[in-house]
CSV table of N, CA and C in Angstrom, one decimal:
chain,number,residue,atom,x,y,z
A,1,UNK,N,-87.9,98.2,13.6
A,1,UNK,CA,-87.5,99.4,14.3
A,1,UNK,C,-87.8,99.3,15.8
A,2,UNK,N,-86.9,99.6,16.6
A,2,UNK,CA,-87.1,99.5,18.1
A,2,UNK,C,-88.0,100.7,18.4
A,3,UNK,N,-88.8,100.5,19.4
A,3,UNK,CA,-89.6,101.7,19.9
A,3,UNK,C,-88.8,102.4,21.0
A,4,UNK,N,-89.1,103.7,21.1
A,4,UNK,CA,-88.5,104.5,22.1
A,4,UNK,C,-89.4,104.5,23.3
A,5,UNK,N,-88.9,104.2,24.5
A,5,UNK,CA,-89.7,104.3,25.7
A,5,UNK,C,-90.1,105.8,25.9
A,6,UNK,N,-91.3,106.1,26.3
A,6,UNK,CA,-91.7,107.4,26.5
A,6,UNK,C,-91.2,107.9,27.8
A,7,UNK,N,-90.4,109.0,27.8
A,7,UNK,CA,-89.9,109.7,29.0
A,7,UNK,C,-91.1,110.4,29.7
A,8,UNK,N,-91.0,110.7,30.9
A,8,UNK,CA,-92.1,111.5,31.6
A,8,UNK,C,-92.5,112.7,30.7
A,9,UNK,N,-93.8,112.9,30.6
A,9,UNK,CA,-94.3,114.0,29.8
A,9,UNK,C,-93.8,115.3,30.2
A,10,UNK,N,-93.6,115.5,31.6
A,10,UNK,CA,-93.1,116.8,32.1
A,10,UNK,C,-91.7,117.0,31.6
A,11,UNK,N,-90.8,116.0,31.6
A,11,UNK,CA,-89.5,116.2,31.1
A,11,UNK,C,-89.5,116.5,29.6
A,12,UNK,N,-90.2,115.8,28.9
A,12,UNK,CA,-90.3,116.0,27.4
A,12,UNK,C,-90.8,117.4,27.1
A,13,UNK,N,-91.8,117.9,27.8
A,13,UNK,CA,-92.4,119.2,27.6
A,13,UNK,C,-91.3,120.3,28.0
A,14,UNK,N,-90.6,120.1,29.1
A,14,UNK,CA,-89.6,121.1,29.5
A,14,UNK,C,-88.4,121.1,28.5
A,15,UNK,N,-88.0,120.0,28.0
A,15,UNK,CA,-87.0,119.9,27.0
A,15,UNK,C,-87.4,120.6,25.8
A,16,UNK,N,-88.7,120.4,25.4
A,16,UNK,CA,-89.2,121.1,24.2
A,16,UNK,C,-89.2,122.6,24.4
A,17,UNK,N,-89.5,123.0,25.6
A,17,UNK,CA,-89.5,124.5,25.8
A,17,UNK,C,-88.0,125.0,25.8
A,18,UNK,N,-87.1,124.2,26.4
A,18,UNK,CA,-85.7,124.6,26.3
A,18,UNK,C,-85.2,124.8,24.9
A,19,UNK,N,-85.6,123.8,24.1
A,19,UNK,CA,-85.1,123.8,22.7
A,19,UNK,C,-85.8,124.7,21.8
A,20,UNK,N,-87.1,125.0,22.1
A,20,UNK,CA,-87.9,125.8,21.3
A,20,UNK,C,-88.6,125.0,20.2
A,21,UNK,N,-88.5,123.6,20.3
A,21,UNK,CA,-89.1,122.7,19.4
A,21,UNK,C,-89.2,121.3,20.1
A,22,UNK,N,-89.9,120.4,19.5
A,22,UNK,CA,-90.0,119.1,20.0
A,22,UNK,C,-88.7,118.4,19.9
A,23,UNK,N,-88.2,117.7,20.9
A,23,UNK,CA,-86.9,117.0,20.8
A,23,UNK,C,-87.1,115.8,19.9
A,24,UNK,N,-86.0,115.5,19.1
A,24,UNK,CA,-86.0,114.3,18.3
A,24,UNK,C,-85.2,113.2,18.9
A,25,UNK,N,-85.6,112.0,18.8
A,25,UNK,CA,-84.9,110.9,19.3
A,25,UNK,C,-84.7,110.9,20.8
A,26,UNK,N,-85.5,111.7,21.6
A,26,UNK,CA,-85.3,111.8,23.0
A,26,UNK,C,-85.6,110.5,23.7
A,27,UNK,N,-84.6,110.1,24.6
A,27,UNK,CA,-84.7,108.9,25.3
A,27,UNK,C,-85.0,109.2,26.8
A,28,UNK,N,-84.2,110.0,27.4
A,28,UNK,CA,-84.3,110.4,28.8
A,28,UNK,C,-83.5,111.6,29.2
A,29,UNK,N,-83.7,112.1,30.4
A,29,UNK,CA,-82.9,113.1,30.9
A,29,UNK,C,-81.7,112.4,31.6
A,30,UNK,N,-80.5,112.8,31.2
A,30,UNK,CA,-79.3,112.1,31.7
A,30,UNK,C,-78.7,112.9,32.9
A,31,UNK,N,-78.8,114.3,32.8
A,31,UNK,CA,-78.2,115.1,33.9
A,31,UNK,C,-79.2,116.3,34.1
A,32,UNK,N,-79.4,116.6,35.4
A,32,UNK,CA,-80.2,117.7,35.8
A,32,UNK,C,-79.4,118.8,36.4
A,33,UNK,N,-79.8,120.0,36.2
A,33,UNK,CA,-79.1,121.2,36.8
A,33,UNK,C,-79.4,121.2,38.3
A,34,UNK,N,-78.7,122.0,39.0
A,34,UNK,CA,-78.9,122.1,40.5
A,34,UNK,C,-80.4,122.4,40.9
A,35,UNK,N,-81.2,122.9,39.9
A,35,UNK,CA,-82.5,123.3,40.2
A,35,UNK,C,-83.5,122.2,39.8
A,36,UNK,N,-83.0,121.1,39.3
A,36,UNK,CA,-83.9,120.0,39.0
A,36,UNK,C,-84.3,119.9,37.5
A,37,UNK,N,-84.0,120.9,36.7
A,37,UNK,CA,-84.4,120.9,35.3
A,37,UNK,C,-83.5,120.1,34.5
A,38,UNK,N,-83.9,119.6,33.3
A,38,UNK,CA,-83.0,118.9,32.4
A,38,UNK,C,-81.8,119.8,32.0
A,39,UNK,N,-80.6,119.2,32.0
A,39,UNK,CA,-79.4,119.9,31.5
A,39,UNK,C,-78.8,119.2,30.4
A,40,UNK,N,-78.9,117.9,30.4
A,40,UNK,CA,-78.4,117.0,29.3
A,40,UNK,C,-79.4,115.9,29.1
A,41,UNK,N,-79.7,115.6,27.9
A,41,UNK,CA,-80.6,114.5,27.5
A,41,UNK,C,-79.8,113.4,26.8
A,42,UNK,N,-80.3,112.2,27.0
A,42,UNK,CA,-79.7,111.1,26.2
A,42,UNK,C,-80.7,110.8,25.1
A,43,UNK,N,-80.1,110.7,23.9
A,43,UNK,CA,-80.8,110.5,22.7
A,43,UNK,C,-80.7,109.0,22.2
A,44,UNK,N,-81.7,108.6,21.5
A,44,UNK,CA,-81.6,107.3,20.8
A,44,UNK,C,-80.8,107.5,19.6
A,45,UNK,N,-80.1,106.5,19.1
A,45,UNK,CA,-79.3,106.7,17.9
A,45,UNK,C,-80.1,107.0,16.6
A,46,UNK,N,-81.4,106.7,16.6
A,46,UNK,CA,-82.2,106.9,15.5
A,46,UNK,C,-83.5,107.5,15.9
A,47,UNK,N,-84.1,108.4,15.0
A,47,UNK,CA,-85.4,108.9,15.3
A,47,UNK,C,-86.4,107.8,15.0
A,48,UNK,N,-87.6,108.1,15.3
A,48,UNK,CA,-88.7,107.0,15.1
A,48,UNK,C,-88.8,106.6,13.7
A,49,UNK,N,-88.5,107.5,12.8
A,49,UNK,CA,-88.6,107.1,11.3
A,49,UNK,C,-87.3,106.6,10.8
A,50,UNK,N,-86.3,106.3,11.7
A,50,UNK,CA,-85.1,105.6,11.2
A,50,UNK,C,-83.9,106.6,10.8
A,51,UNK,N,-84.1,107.9,10.9
A,51,UNK,CA,-83.1,108.8,10.6
A,51,UNK,C,-82.0,108.8,11.6
A,52,UNK,N,-80.7,108.7,11.3
A,52,UNK,CA,-79.6,108.7,12.3
A,52,UNK,C,-79.7,110.0,13.1
A,53,UNK,N,-79.5,109.9,14.4
A,53,UNK,CA,-79.3,111.0,15.3
A,53,UNK,C,-78.0,110.8,16.0
A,54,UNK,N,-76.9,111.4,15.5
A,54,UNK,CA,-75.5,111.0,16.0
A,54,UNK,C,-75.1,111.6,17.3
A,55,UNK,N,-75.9,112.4,18.0
A,55,UNK,CA,-75.5,113.0,19.2
A,55,UNK,C,-76.2,112.3,20.4
A,56,UNK,N,-75.4,111.5,21.1
A,56,UNK,CA,-76.0,110.7,22.2
A,56,UNK,C,-76.4,111.6,23.4
A,57,UNK,N,-75.5,112.5,23.8
A,57,UNK,CA,-75.8,113.4,24.9
A,57,UNK,C,-76.0,114.8,24.3
A,58,UNK,N,-77.1,115.4,24.6
A,58,UNK,CA,-77.5,116.7,24.0
A,58,UNK,C,-77.7,117.7,25.1
A,59,UNK,N,-76.9,118.8,25.0
A,59,UNK,CA,-77.0,119.9,26.0
A,59,UNK,C,-78.3,120.7,25.9
A,60,UNK,N,-79.1,120.8,26.9
A,60,UNK,CA,-80.4,121.5,26.8
A,60,UNK,C,-80.5,122.7,27.8
A,61,UNK,N,-79.6,122.8,28.8
A,61,UNK,CA,-79.7,123.9,29.7
A,61,UNK,C,-79.3,125.2,28.9
A,62,UNK,N,-80.3,126.1,28.9
A,62,UNK,CA,-80.1,127.3,28.1
A,62,UNK,C,-78.8,128.1,28.5
A,63,UNK,N,-78.5,128.2,29.8
A,63,UNK,CA,-77.3,128.9,30.2
A,63,UNK,C,-76.1,128.2,29.6
A,64,UNK,N,-76.0,126.9,29.7
A,64,UNK,CA,-74.8,126.2,29.2
A,64,UNK,C,-74.7,126.3,27.7
A,65,UNK,N,-75.9,126.1,27.0
A,65,UNK,CA,-75.9,126.2,25.6
A,65,UNK,C,-75.3,127.6,25.1
A,66,UNK,N,-75.8,128.6,25.8
A,66,UNK,CA,-75.3,130.0,25.4
A,66,UNK,C,-73.9,130.2,25.7
A,67,UNK,N,-73.4,129.7,26.8
A,67,UNK,CA,-72.0,129.8,27.2
A,67,UNK,C,-71.1,129.1,26.2
A,68,UNK,N,-71.5,127.8,25.9
A,68,UNK,CA,-70.7,127.0,25.0
A,68,UNK,C,-70.7,127.6,23.5
A,69,UNK,N,-71.9,128.2,23.2
A,69,UNK,CA,-72.0,128.9,21.9
A,69,UNK,C,-71.0,130.0,21.8
A,70,UNK,N,-70.8,130.8,22.9
A,70,UNK,CA,-69.8,131.9,22.9
A,70,UNK,C,-68.4,131.3,22.7
A,71,UNK,N,-68.1,130.2,23.4
A,71,UNK,CA,-66.8,129.5,23.2
A,71,UNK,C,-66.6,129.2,21.7
A,72,UNK,N,-67.6,128.6,21.1
A,72,UNK,CA,-67.4,128.2,19.7
A,72,UNK,C,-67.3,129.4,18.8
A,73,UNK,N,-68.0,130.5,19.1
A,73,UNK,CA,-67.9,131.7,18.3
A,73,UNK,C,-66.6,132.3,18.4
A,74,UNK,N,-65.9,132.1,19.5
A,74,UNK,CA,-64.5,132.7,19.7
A,74,UNK,C,-63.4,131.7,19.2
A,75,UNK,N,-63.8,130.8,18.4
A,75,UNK,CA,-62.8,129.9,17.8
A,75,UNK,C,-62.5,128.6,18.6
A,76,UNK,N,-63.4,128.3,19.5
A,76,UNK,CA,-63.2,127.2,20.5
A,76,UNK,C,-63.0,125.8,19.8
A,77,UNK,N,-63.8,125.5,18.7
A,77,UNK,CA,-63.7,124.2,18.1
A,77,UNK,C,-62.3,124.1,17.5
A,78,UNK,N,-61.8,125.1,16.8
A,78,UNK,CA,-60.5,125.0,16.2
A,78,UNK,C,-59.4,124.9,17.3
A,79,UNK,N,-59.5,125.7,18.4
A,79,UNK,CA,-58.5,125.7,19.5
A,79,UNK,C,-58.5,124.4,20.2
A,80,UNK,N,-59.6,123.8,20.5
A,80,UNK,CA,-59.7,122.5,21.2
A,80,UNK,C,-59.3,121.4,20.2
A,81,UNK,N,-59.6,121.5,18.9
A,81,UNK,CA,-59.1,120.5,18.0
A,81,UNK,C,-57.6,120.5,17.9
A,82,UNK,N,-57.0,121.7,17.9
A,82,UNK,CA,-55.5,121.8,17.9
A,82,UNK,C,-54.9,121.3,19.2
A,83,UNK,N,-55.6,121.5,20.3
A,83,UNK,CA,-55.1,120.9,21.6
A,83,UNK,C,-55.1,119.4,21.6
A,84,UNK,N,-56.1,118.8,20.9
A,84,UNK,CA,-56.1,117.3,20.9
A,84,UNK,C,-54.9,116.8,20.0
A,85,UNK,N,-54.5,117.6,19.1
A,85,UNK,CA,-53.4,117.2,18.2
A,85,UNK,C,-52.0,117.5,18.9
A,86,UNK,N,-51.9,118.4,19.9
A,86,UNK,CA,-50.6,118.7,20.5
A,86,UNK,C,-50.5,118.1,21.9
A,87,UNK,N,-51.6,117.8,22.5
A,87,UNK,CA,-51.5,117.3,23.9
A,87,UNK,C,-51.9,115.8,23.9
A,88,UNK,N,-51.0,114.9,24.1
A,88,UNK,CA,-51.3,113.5,24.0
A,88,UNK,C,-52.4,113.0,25.0
A,89,UNK,N,-52.4,113.6,26.2
A,89,UNK,CA,-53.5,113.2,27.1
A,89,UNK,C,-54.9,113.6,26.6
A,90,UNK,N,-55.0,114.8,26.0
A,90,UNK,CA,-56.3,115.1,25.4
A,90,UNK,C,-56.7,114.3,24.2
A,91,UNK,N,-55.7,113.9,23.4
A,91,UNK,CA,-55.9,113.0,22.3
A,91,UNK,C,-56.4,111.7,22.8
A,92,UNK,N,-55.8,111.2,23.8
A,92,UNK,CA,-56.2,109.9,24.4
A,92,UNK,C,-57.6,110.0,25.0
A,93,UNK,N,-57.9,111.1,25.7
A,93,UNK,CA,-59.2,111.3,26.2
A,93,UNK,C,-60.3,111.3,25.1
A,94,UNK,N,-60.0,112.0,24.0
A,94,UNK,CA,-61.0,112.1,22.9
A,94,UNK,C,-61.2,110.7,22.3
A,95,UNK,N,-60.1,109.9,22.1
A,95,UNK,CA,-60.2,108.6,21.6
A,95,UNK,C,-61.0,107.7,22.4
A,96,UNK,N,-60.7,107.7,23.8
A,96,UNK,CA,-61.5,106.9,24.7
A,96,UNK,C,-63.0,107.3,24.7
A,97,UNK,N,-63.2,108.6,24.7
A,97,UNK,CA,-64.6,109.1,24.7
A,97,UNK,C,-65.3,108.7,23.4
A,98,UNK,N,-64.6,108.8,22.3
A,98,UNK,CA,-65.3,108.4,21.0
A,98,UNK,C,-65.6,106.9,21.0
A,99,UNK,N,-64.7,106.1,21.6
A,99,UNK,CA,-65.0,104.6,21.7
A,99,UNK,C,-66.2,104.4,22.6
A,100,UNK,N,-66.2,105.1,23.7
A,100,UNK,CA,-67.3,104.9,24.7
A,100,UNK,C,-68.6,105.3,24.0
A,101,UNK,N,-68.6,106.4,23.2
A,101,UNK,CA,-69.7,106.9,22.5
A,101,UNK,C,-70.2,105.8,21.5
A,102,UNK,N,-69.3,105.1,20.8
A,102,UNK,CA,-69.7,104.0,19.9
A,102,UNK,C,-70.4,102.9,20.6
A,103,UNK,N,-69.8,102.5,21.8
A,103,UNK,CA,-70.4,101.4,22.6
A,103,UNK,C,-71.8,101.8,23.1
A,104,UNK,N,-71.9,103.0,23.5
A,104,UNK,CA,-73.2,103.4,24.0
A,104,UNK,C,-74.3,103.5,22.9
A,105,UNK,N,-73.9,104.0,21.8
A,105,UNK,CA,-74.8,104.0,20.6
A,105,UNK,C,-75.3,102.6,20.2
A,106,UNK,N,-74.4,101.7,20.2
A,106,UNK,CA,-74.7,100.3,19.8
A,106,UNK,C,-75.6,99.7,20.9
A,107,UNK,N,-75.3,100.0,22.1
A,107,UNK,CA,-76.2,99.5,23.3
A,107,UNK,C,-77.6,100.1,23.2
A,108,UNK,N,-77.7,101.4,22.9
A,108,UNK,CA,-79.0,102.0,22.8
A,108,UNK,C,-79.8,101.5,21.6
A,109,UNK,N,-79.1,101.3,20.5
A,109,UNK,CA,-79.7,100.9,19.3
A,109,UNK,C,-80.2,99.4,19.4
A,110,UNK,N,-79.6,98.6,20.1
A,110,UNK,CA,-80.0,97.2,20.2
A,110,UNK,C,-79.9,96.6,18.8
A,111,UNK,N,-81.0,96.0,18.3
A,111,UNK,CA,-81.0,95.4,17.0
A,111,UNK,C,-81.4,96.4,15.9
A,112,UNK,N,-81.6,97.7,16.2
A,112,UNK,CA,-82.0,98.7,15.2
A,112,UNK,C,-80.8,99.2,14.5
A,113,UNK,N,-81.0,99.3,13.1
A,113,UNK,CA,-79.9,99.9,12.3
A,113,UNK,C,-80.3,101.1,11.6
A,114,UNK,N,-81.6,101.5,11.6
A,114,UNK,CA,-82.0,102.7,10.9
A,114,UNK,C,-81.8,102.7,9.5
A,115,UNK,N,-82.1,103.9,8.9
A,115,UNK,CA,-82.0,104.1,7.4
A,115,UNK,C,-80.5,103.9,6.9
A,116,UNK,N,-79.6,104.1,7.7
A,116,UNK,CA,-78.2,104.0,7.3
A,116,UNK,C,-77.6,102.6,7.4
A,117,UNK,N,-78.4,101.7,7.8
A,117,UNK,CA,-77.9,100.3,8.0
A,117,UNK,C,-76.9,100.1,9.1
A,118,UNK,N,-76.9,101.1,10.1
A,118,UNK,CA,-76.0,101.0,11.2
A,118,UNK,C,-74.7,101.8,11.1
A,119,UNK,N,-74.5,102.4,10.0
A,119,UNK,CA,-73.2,103.2,9.8
A,119,UNK,C,-73.0,104.2,10.8
A,120,UNK,N,-74.0,105.0,11.2
A,120,UNK,CA,-73.8,106.1,12.2
A,120,UNK,C,-73.5,105.6,13.6
A,121,UNK,N,-73.7,104.3,13.8
A,121,UNK,CA,-73.3,103.8,15.2
A,121,UNK,C,-71.8,103.8,15.4
A,122,UNK,N,-71.1,104.0,14.3
A,122,UNK,CA,-69.6,104.1,14.4
A,122,UNK,C,-69.1,105.6,14.6
A,123,UNK,N,-70.0,106.5,14.7
A,123,UNK,CA,-69.6,107.9,14.8
A,123,UNK,C,-69.1,108.2,16.3
A,124,UNK,N,-68.2,109.1,16.4
A,124,UNK,CA,-67.7,109.6,17.7
A,124,UNK,C,-68.6,110.6,18.3
A,125,UNK,N,-68.1,111.3,19.3
A,125,UNK,CA,-68.9,112.3,20.1
A,125,UNK,C,-69.3,113.4,19.1
A,126,UNK,N,-70.6,113.7,19.2
A,126,UNK,CA,-71.1,114.8,18.3
A,126,UNK,C,-71.2,114.4,16.9
A,127,UNK,N,-71.1,113.2,16.5
A,127,UNK,CA,-71.3,112.7,15.2
A,127,UNK,C,-70.0,112.8,14.4
A,128,UNK,N,-68.8,112.9,15.0
A,128,UNK,CA,-67.6,113.0,14.4
A,128,UNK,C,-67.3,111.7,13.7
A,129,UNK,N,-66.8,111.8,12.4
A,129,UNK,CA,-66.5,110.6,11.6
A,129,UNK,C,-65.1,110.3,11.5
A,130,UNK,N,-64.2,111.3,11.9
A,130,UNK,CA,-62.8,111.2,11.8
A,130,UNK,C,-62.2,111.2,13.2
A,131,UNK,N,-61.4,110.2,13.5
A,131,UNK,CA,-60.7,110.2,14.8
A,131,UNK,C,-59.9,111.5,15.0
A,132,UNK,N,-59.9,112.0,16.2
A,132,UNK,CA,-59.1,113.2,16.5
A,132,UNK,C,-59.8,114.5,16.0
A,133,UNK,N,-61.1,114.4,15.7
A,133,UNK,CA,-61.8,115.6,15.1
A,133,UNK,C,-62.9,116.0,16.0
A,134,UNK,N,-63.0,117.3,16.3
A,134,UNK,CA,-64.1,117.9,17.0
A,134,UNK,C,-65.1,118.6,16.1
A,135,UNK,N,-66.3,118.5,16.3
A,135,UNK,CA,-67.3,119.2,15.5
A,135,UNK,C,-68.1,120.2,16.3
A,136,UNK,N,-68.4,119.8,17.6
A,136,UNK,CA,-69.4,120.6,18.4
A,136,UNK,C,-69.0,120.5,19.8
A,137,UNK,N,-68.6,121.7,20.4
A,137,UNK,CA,-68.2,121.7,21.8
A,137,UNK,C,-69.4,121.4,22.7
A,138,UNK,N,-70.6,121.7,22.3
A,138,UNK,CA,-71.8,121.4,23.1
A,138,UNK,C,-71.8,119.9,23.4
A,139,UNK,N,-71.6,119.1,22.4
A,139,UNK,CA,-71.6,117.6,22.5
A,139,UNK,C,-70.6,117.1,23.5
A,140,UNK,N,-69.4,117.7,23.5
A,140,UNK,CA,-68.3,117.3,24.4
A,140,UNK,C,-68.6,117.7,25.8
A,141,UNK,N,-69.2,118.9,26.0
A,141,UNK,CA,-69.6,119.3,27.4
A,141,UNK,C,-70.7,118.4,27.9
A,142,UNK,N,-71.7,118.1,27.0
A,142,UNK,CA,-72.8,117.2,27.4
A,142,UNK,C,-72.3,115.8,27.8
A,143,UNK,N,-71.3,115.3,27.0
A,143,UNK,CA,-70.7,114.0,27.3
A,143,UNK,C,-70.0,114.0,28.6
A,144,UNK,N,-69.3,115.1,28.9
A,144,UNK,CA,-68.5,115.2,30.1
A,144,UNK,C,-69.5,115.2,31.3
A,145,UNK,N,-70.6,115.9,31.2
A,145,UNK,CA,-71.6,116.0,32.3
A,145,UNK,C,-72.2,114.6,32.5
A,146,UNK,N,-72.5,113.9,31.4
A,146,UNK,CA,-73.2,112.6,31.5
A,146,UNK,C,-72.3,111.5,31.9
A,147,UNK,N,-71.0,111.6,31.5
A,147,UNK,CA,-70.1,110.5,31.7
A,147,UNK,C,-68.9,111.1,32.4
A,148,UNK,N,-68.9,111.3,33.7
A,148,UNK,CA,-67.8,111.9,34.5
A,148,UNK,C,-66.5,111.2,34.2
A,149,UNK,N,-65.5,112.1,34.1
A,149,UNK,CA,-64.1,111.6,33.9
A,149,UNK,C,-63.6,111.8,32.4
A,150,UNK,N,-64.5,112.4,31.6
A,150,UNK,CA,-64.1,112.7,30.2
A,150,UNK,C,-63.3,114.0,30.3
A,151,UNK,N,-62.0,113.9,30.3
A,151,UNK,CA,-61.1,115.0,30.5
A,151,UNK,C,-61.3,116.2,29.5
A,152,UNK,N,-61.3,115.8,28.2
A,152,UNK,CA,-61.5,116.9,27.2
A,152,UNK,C,-62.7,117.7,27.5
A,153,UNK,N,-63.9,117.0,27.7
A,153,UNK,CA,-65.1,117.8,27.9
A,153,UNK,C,-65.0,118.5,29.2
A,154,UNK,N,-64.4,118.0,30.3
A,154,UNK,CA,-64.2,118.7,31.5
A,154,UNK,C,-63.4,120.0,31.3
A,155,UNK,N,-62.4,119.9,30.5
A,155,UNK,CA,-61.5,121.1,30.3
A,155,UNK,C,-62.3,122.2,29.5
A,156,UNK,N,-63.1,121.7,28.6
A,156,UNK,CA,-63.9,122.7,27.8
A,156,UNK,C,-64.9,123.3,28.8
A,157,UNK,N,-65.6,122.5,29.6
A,157,UNK,CA,-66.6,123.0,30.6
A,157,UNK,C,-65.9,124.0,31.6
A,158,UNK,N,-64.7,123.7,31.9
A,158,UNK,CA,-64.0,124.6,32.9
A,158,UNK,C,-63.9,126.1,32.4
A,159,UNK,N,-64.0,126.3,31.1
A,159,UNK,CA,-64.0,127.6,30.5
A,159,UNK,C,-65.3,128.3,30.7
A,160,UNK,N,-66.4,127.6,31.1
A,160,UNK,CA,-67.7,128.2,31.3
A,160,UNK,C,-67.8,128.6,32.8
A,161,UNK,N,-67.9,129.9,33.0
A,161,UNK,CA,-68.0,130.4,34.4
A,161,UNK,C,-69.2,131.4,34.4
A,162,UNK,N,-70.1,131.2,35.3
A,162,UNK,CA,-70.3,130.1,36.2
A,162,UNK,C,-70.8,128.9,35.5
A,163,UNK,N,-70.6,127.7,36.0
A,163,UNK,CA,-71.2,126.5,35.4
A,163,UNK,C,-72.7,126.6,35.3
A,164,UNK,N,-73.3,127.1,36.4
A,164,UNK,CA,-74.7,127.1,36.5
A,164,UNK,C,-75.2,128.6,36.8
A,165,UNK,N,-76.3,129.0,36.3
A,165,UNK,CA,-76.8,130.3,36.7
A,165,UNK,C,-77.2,130.4,38.1
A,166,UNK,N,-77.5,131.6,38.6
A,166,UNK,CA,-77.9,131.8,40.0
A,166,UNK,C,-79.4,131.3,40.2
A,167,UNK,N,-80.2,131.3,39.2
A,167,UNK,CA,-81.5,130.7,39.3
A,167,UNK,C,-81.8,129.9,38.0
A,168,UNK,N,-82.8,129.1,38.0
A,168,UNK,CA,-83.1,128.2,36.9
A,168,UNK,C,-83.4,129.0,35.7
A,169,UNK,N,-82.8,128.7,34.6
A,169,UNK,CA,-83.0,129.4,33.3
A,169,UNK,C,-84.1,128.7,32.4
A,170,UNK,N,-84.6,127.6,32.9
A,170,UNK,CA,-85.6,126.8,32.1
A,170,UNK,C,-87.0,126.7,32.7
A,171,UNK,N,-87.2,127.2,33.8
A,171,UNK,CA,-88.6,127.1,34.4
A,171,UNK,C,-89.3,128.4,34.4
């Protein structure tokens, strides 16, 4: 089992406060909000006990989490899934993003295969197991913030106004 490098305690503590629990598989802060607080974290592919953690980039900014939750509650997963089936450019963006996700997970895992023998290293963004399938808009927004140029995530994020609150929501 590979060991996870300890991120700065202040980052880990702030992420725990944002989530309302200790983060699992936390590797590092990948994106900060304009106020310097964690907005997106990068996760290890496996928890310390070997359990798969299929979400590489995890949205932690409370403002963004709430805004994306509202999109999901309004049918956003179904709407954006349909868009990837009808808009070839979005389908391509998702396919490229899923492939990048697989590459990143394998890179982060190194020689570690966890309890699943490495099966989850083949999952797409947000743990999707089927190509062309969306499960969680939060994961796609987090991926877009951490990996600029991911068009599908950028378009989902464009529905969030404002992108950032007027003051830090995490401190």
